[in-house]
XYZ file of N, CA and C in Angstrom:
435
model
N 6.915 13.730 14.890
C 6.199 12.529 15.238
C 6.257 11.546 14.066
N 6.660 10.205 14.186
C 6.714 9.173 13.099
C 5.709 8.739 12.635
N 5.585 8.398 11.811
C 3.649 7.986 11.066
C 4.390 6.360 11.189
N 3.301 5.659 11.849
C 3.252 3.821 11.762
C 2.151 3.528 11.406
N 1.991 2.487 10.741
C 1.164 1.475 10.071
C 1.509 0.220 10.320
N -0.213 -0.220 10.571
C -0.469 -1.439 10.998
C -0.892 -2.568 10.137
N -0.571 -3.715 9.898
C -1.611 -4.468 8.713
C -3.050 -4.777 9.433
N -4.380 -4.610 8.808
C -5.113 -5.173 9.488
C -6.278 -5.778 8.382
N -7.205 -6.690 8.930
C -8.455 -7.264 7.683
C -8.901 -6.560 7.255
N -9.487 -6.351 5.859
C -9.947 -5.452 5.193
C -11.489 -6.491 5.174
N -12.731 -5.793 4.578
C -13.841 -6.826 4.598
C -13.709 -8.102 3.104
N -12.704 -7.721 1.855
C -12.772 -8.552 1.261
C -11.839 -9.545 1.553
N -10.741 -9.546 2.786
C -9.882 -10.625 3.582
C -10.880 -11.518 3.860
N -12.301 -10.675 5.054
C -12.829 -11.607 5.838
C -13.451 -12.615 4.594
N -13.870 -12.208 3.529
C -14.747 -12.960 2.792
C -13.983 -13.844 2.296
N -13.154 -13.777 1.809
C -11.868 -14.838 1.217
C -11.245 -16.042 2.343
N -11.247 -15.276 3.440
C -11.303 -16.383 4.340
C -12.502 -16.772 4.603
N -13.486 -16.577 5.034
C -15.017 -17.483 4.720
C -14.942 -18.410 3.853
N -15.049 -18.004 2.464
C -15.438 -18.642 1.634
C -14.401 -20.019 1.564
N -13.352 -19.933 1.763
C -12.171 -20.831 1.975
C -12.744 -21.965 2.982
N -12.993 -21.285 4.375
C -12.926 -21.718 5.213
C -14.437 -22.994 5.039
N -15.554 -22.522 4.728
C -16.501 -23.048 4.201
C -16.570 -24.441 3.135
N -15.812 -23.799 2.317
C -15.279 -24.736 1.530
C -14.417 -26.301 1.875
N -13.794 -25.774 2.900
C -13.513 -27.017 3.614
C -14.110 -27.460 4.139
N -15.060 -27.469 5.334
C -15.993 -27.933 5.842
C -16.782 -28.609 4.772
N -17.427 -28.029 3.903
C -17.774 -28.793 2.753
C -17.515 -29.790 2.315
N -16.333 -29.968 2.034
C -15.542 -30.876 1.286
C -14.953 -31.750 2.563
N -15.162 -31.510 3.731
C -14.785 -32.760 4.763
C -15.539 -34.070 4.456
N -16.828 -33.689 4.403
C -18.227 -34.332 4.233
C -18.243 -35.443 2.662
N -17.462 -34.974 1.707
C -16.609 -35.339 0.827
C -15.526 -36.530 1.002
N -14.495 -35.784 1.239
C -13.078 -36.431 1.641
C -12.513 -35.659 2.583
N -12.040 -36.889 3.755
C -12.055 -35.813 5.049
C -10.451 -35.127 5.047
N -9.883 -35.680 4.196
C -8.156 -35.274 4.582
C -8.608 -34.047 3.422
N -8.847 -34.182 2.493
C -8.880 -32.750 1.818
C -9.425 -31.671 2.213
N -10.974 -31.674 3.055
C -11.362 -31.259 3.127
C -11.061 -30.639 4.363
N -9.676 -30.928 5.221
C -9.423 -30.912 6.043
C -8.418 -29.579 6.270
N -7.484 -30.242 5.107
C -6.495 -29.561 4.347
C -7.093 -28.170 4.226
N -7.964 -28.061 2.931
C -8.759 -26.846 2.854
C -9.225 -25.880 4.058
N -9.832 -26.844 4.565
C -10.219 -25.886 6.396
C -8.899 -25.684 7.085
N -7.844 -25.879 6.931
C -6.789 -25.234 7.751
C -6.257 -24.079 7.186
N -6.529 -24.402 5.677
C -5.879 -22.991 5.177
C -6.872 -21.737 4.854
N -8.255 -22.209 5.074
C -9.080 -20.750 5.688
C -8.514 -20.201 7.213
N -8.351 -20.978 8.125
C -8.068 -20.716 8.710
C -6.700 -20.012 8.962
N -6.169 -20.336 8.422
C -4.688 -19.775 8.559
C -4.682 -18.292 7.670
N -5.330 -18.512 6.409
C -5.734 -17.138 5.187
C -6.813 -16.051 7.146
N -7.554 -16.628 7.419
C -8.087 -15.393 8.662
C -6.758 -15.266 9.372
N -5.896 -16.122 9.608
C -4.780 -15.459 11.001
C -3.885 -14.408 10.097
N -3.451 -14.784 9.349
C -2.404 -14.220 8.590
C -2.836 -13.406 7.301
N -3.584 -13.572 6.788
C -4.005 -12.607 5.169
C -4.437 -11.372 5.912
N -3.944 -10.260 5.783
C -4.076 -8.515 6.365
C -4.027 -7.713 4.952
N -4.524 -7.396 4.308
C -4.427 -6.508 3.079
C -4.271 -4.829 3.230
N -5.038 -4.768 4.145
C -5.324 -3.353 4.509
C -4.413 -2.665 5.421
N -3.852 -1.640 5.465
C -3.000 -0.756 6.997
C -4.022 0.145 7.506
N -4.161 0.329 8.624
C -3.882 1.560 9.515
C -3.301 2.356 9.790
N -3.213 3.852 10.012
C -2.027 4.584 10.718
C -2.529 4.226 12.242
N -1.276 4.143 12.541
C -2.531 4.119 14.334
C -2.414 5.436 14.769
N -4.045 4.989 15.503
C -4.388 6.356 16.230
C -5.624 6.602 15.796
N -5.834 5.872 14.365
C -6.823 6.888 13.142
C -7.587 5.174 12.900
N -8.973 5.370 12.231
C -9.542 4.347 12.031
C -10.062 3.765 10.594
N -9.639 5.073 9.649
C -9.130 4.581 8.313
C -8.538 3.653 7.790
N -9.135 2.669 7.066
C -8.356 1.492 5.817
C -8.110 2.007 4.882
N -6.424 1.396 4.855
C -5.768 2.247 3.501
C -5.307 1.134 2.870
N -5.111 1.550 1.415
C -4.652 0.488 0.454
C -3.437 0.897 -0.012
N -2.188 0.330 0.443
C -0.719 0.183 -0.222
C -0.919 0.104 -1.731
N 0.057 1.133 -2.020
C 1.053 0.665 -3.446
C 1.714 1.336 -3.640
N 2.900 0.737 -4.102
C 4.478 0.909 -4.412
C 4.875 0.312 -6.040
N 5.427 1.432 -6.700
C 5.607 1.729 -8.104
C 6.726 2.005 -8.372
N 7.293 1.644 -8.879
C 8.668 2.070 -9.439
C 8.395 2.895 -10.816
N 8.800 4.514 -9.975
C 9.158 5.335 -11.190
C 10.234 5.751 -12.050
N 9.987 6.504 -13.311
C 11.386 7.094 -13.993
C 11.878 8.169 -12.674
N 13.275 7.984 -13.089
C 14.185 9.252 -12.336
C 14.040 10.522 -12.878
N 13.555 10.749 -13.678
C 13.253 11.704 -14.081
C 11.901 12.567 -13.496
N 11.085 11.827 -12.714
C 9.948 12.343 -12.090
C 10.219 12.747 -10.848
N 11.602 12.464 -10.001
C 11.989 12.676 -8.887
C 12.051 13.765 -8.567
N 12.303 15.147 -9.367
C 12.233 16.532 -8.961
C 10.331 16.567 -8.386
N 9.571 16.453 -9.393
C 8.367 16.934 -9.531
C 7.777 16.265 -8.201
N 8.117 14.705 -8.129
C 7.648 13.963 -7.081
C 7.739 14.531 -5.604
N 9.380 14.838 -5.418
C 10.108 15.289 -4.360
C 9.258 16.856 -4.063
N 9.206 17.414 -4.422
C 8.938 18.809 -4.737
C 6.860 19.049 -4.682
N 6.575 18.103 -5.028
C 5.044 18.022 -4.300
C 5.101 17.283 -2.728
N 5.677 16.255 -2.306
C 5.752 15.929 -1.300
C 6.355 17.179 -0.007
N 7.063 18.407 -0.742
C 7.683 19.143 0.088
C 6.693 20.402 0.066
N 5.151 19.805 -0.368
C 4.131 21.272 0.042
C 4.436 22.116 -1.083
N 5.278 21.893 -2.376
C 5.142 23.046 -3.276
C 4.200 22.657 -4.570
N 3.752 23.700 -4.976
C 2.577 23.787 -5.703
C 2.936 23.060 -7.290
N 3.358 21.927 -7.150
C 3.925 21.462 -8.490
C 3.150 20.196 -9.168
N 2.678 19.966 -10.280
C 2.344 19.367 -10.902
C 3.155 17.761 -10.823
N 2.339 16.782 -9.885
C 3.592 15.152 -9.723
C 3.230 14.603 -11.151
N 4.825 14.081 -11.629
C 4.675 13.021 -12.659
C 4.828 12.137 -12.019
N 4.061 10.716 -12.939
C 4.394 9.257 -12.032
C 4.104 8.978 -13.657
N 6.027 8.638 -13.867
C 5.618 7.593 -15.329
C 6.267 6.435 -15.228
N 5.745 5.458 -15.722
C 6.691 3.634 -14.834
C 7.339 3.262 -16.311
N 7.596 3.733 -16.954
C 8.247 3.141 -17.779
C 9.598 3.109 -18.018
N 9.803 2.115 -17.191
C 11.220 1.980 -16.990
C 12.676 1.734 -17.644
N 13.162 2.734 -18.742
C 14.425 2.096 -19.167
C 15.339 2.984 -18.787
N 15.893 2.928 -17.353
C 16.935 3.506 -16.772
C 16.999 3.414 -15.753
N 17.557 4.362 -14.745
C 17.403 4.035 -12.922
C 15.851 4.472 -12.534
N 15.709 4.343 -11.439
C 14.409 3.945 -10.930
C 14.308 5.202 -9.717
N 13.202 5.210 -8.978
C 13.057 5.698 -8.301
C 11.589 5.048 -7.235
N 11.671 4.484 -6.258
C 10.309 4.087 -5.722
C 9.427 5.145 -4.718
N 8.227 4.389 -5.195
C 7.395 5.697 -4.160
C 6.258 4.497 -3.681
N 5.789 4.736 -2.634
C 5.426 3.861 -1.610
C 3.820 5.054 -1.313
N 2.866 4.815 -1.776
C 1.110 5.314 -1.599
C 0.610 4.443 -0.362
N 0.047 5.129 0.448
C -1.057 4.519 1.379
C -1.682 5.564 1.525
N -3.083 5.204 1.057
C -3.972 5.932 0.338
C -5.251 5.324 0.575
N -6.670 6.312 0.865
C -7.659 5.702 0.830
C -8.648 7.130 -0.068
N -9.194 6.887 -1.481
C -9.860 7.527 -2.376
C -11.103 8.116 -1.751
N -12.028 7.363 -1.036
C -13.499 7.688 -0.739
C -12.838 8.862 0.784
N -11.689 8.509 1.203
C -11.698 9.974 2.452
C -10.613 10.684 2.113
N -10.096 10.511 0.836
C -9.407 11.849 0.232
C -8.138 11.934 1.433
N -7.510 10.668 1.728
C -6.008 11.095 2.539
C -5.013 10.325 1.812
N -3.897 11.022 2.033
C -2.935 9.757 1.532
C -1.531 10.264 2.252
N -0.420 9.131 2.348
C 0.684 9.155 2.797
C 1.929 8.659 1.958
N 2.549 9.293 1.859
C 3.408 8.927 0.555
C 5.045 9.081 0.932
N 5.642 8.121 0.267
C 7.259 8.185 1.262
C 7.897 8.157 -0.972
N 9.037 8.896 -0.324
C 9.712 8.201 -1.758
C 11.077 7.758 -1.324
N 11.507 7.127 -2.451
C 12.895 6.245 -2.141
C 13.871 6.087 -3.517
N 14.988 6.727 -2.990
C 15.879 6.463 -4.498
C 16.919 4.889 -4.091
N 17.165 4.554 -5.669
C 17.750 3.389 -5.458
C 19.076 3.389 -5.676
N 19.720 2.987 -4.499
C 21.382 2.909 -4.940
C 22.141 1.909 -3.627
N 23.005 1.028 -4.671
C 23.547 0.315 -4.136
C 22.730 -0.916 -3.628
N 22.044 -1.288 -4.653
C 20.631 -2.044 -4.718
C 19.897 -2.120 -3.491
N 19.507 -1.618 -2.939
C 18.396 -0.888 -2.254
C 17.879 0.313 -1.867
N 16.839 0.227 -1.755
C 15.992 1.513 -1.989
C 16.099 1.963 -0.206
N 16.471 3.417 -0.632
C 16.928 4.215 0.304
C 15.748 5.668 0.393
N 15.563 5.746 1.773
C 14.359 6.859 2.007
C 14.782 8.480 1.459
N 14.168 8.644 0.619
C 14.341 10.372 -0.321
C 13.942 11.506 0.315
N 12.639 10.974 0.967
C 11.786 11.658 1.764
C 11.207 10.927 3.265
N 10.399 11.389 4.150
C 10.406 11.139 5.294
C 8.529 10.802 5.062
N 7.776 9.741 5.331
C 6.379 9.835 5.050
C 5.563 11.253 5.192
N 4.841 11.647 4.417
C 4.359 12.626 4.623
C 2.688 12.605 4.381
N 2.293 13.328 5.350
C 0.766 12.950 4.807
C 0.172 14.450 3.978
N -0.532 13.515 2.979
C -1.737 14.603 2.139
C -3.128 14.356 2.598
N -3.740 15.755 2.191
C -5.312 15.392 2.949
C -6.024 16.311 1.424
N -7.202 15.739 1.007
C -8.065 16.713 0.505
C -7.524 16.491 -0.891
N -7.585 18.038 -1.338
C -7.507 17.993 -3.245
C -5.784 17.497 -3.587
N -5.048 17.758 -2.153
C -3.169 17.345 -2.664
C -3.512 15.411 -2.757
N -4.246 14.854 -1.928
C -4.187 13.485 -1.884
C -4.827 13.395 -2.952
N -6.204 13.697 -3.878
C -6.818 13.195 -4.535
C -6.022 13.253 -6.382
N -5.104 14.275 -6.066
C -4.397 14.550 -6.875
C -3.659 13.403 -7.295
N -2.878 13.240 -5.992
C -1.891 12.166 -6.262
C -2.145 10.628 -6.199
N -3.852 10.194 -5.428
C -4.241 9.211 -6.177
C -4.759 9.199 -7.574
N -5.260 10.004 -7.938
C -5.251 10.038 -9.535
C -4.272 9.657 -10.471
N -3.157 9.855 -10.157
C -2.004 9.981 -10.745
C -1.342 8.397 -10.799
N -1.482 7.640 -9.499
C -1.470 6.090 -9.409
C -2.338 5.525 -10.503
């Protein structure tokens, strides 16, 4: 079964669009073309600003991030993602080839989903297939972010 993710508002989206959106209205009362200006782009920050994913199915907000690691962490990385009992390095200090790894992750319910990707032929190519962690393997590997 394929794991998908959705973008959806997180509650500090909605507030950023509020406060935006407010702000224009405000400032109509002001100057109406600016303030006008401003109120379209709250509005547009609510249609379009999504910070947060979903897996669907599930009603968890997760927070993306994608890191480019040393190649050298790719055994350890690869090798926890495959269920074996191994200690993940994640070191970003990059002076050589790369390796990306892609977190969607939420800390307070201890899940996470993690894809990795080696780079060749300038783009990053899937290493692994998403896999999900639950419990002390996820909290592990958000720590490690």
């Amino acid at each position: 079964m394929e794991i998908k993710f959705k973008k959806v508002h997180t509650v500090k989206d909605l507030i950023i669009s509020a406060i935006i959106l407010a702000a224009g209205i405000g400032l109509y009362f002001i100057n109406a073309g600016l303030g006008g200006v401003i109120a379209a782009c709250g509005l547009l920050t609510l249609l379009f600003y999504k910070a947060g994913y979903k897996r669907e199915g599930e009603s968890i907000i997760l927070q993306k991030k994608a890191i480019d690691v040393v190649h050298t962490c790719r055994d350890s990385l690869k090798g926890f993602l495959e269920g074996k009992d191994v200690e993940p390095e994640v070191k970003t200090n990059l002076n050589g080839s790369a390796i990306r790894l892609e977190v969607y992750s939420n800390a307070d319910a201890a899940i996470a989903y993690a894809q990795l990707f080696d780079f060749s032929d300038y783009t990053y190519e899937p290493a692994t297939g998403i896999v999900e962690l639950r419990g002390p393997r996820a909290q592990k590997l958000i720590r490690k972010l």
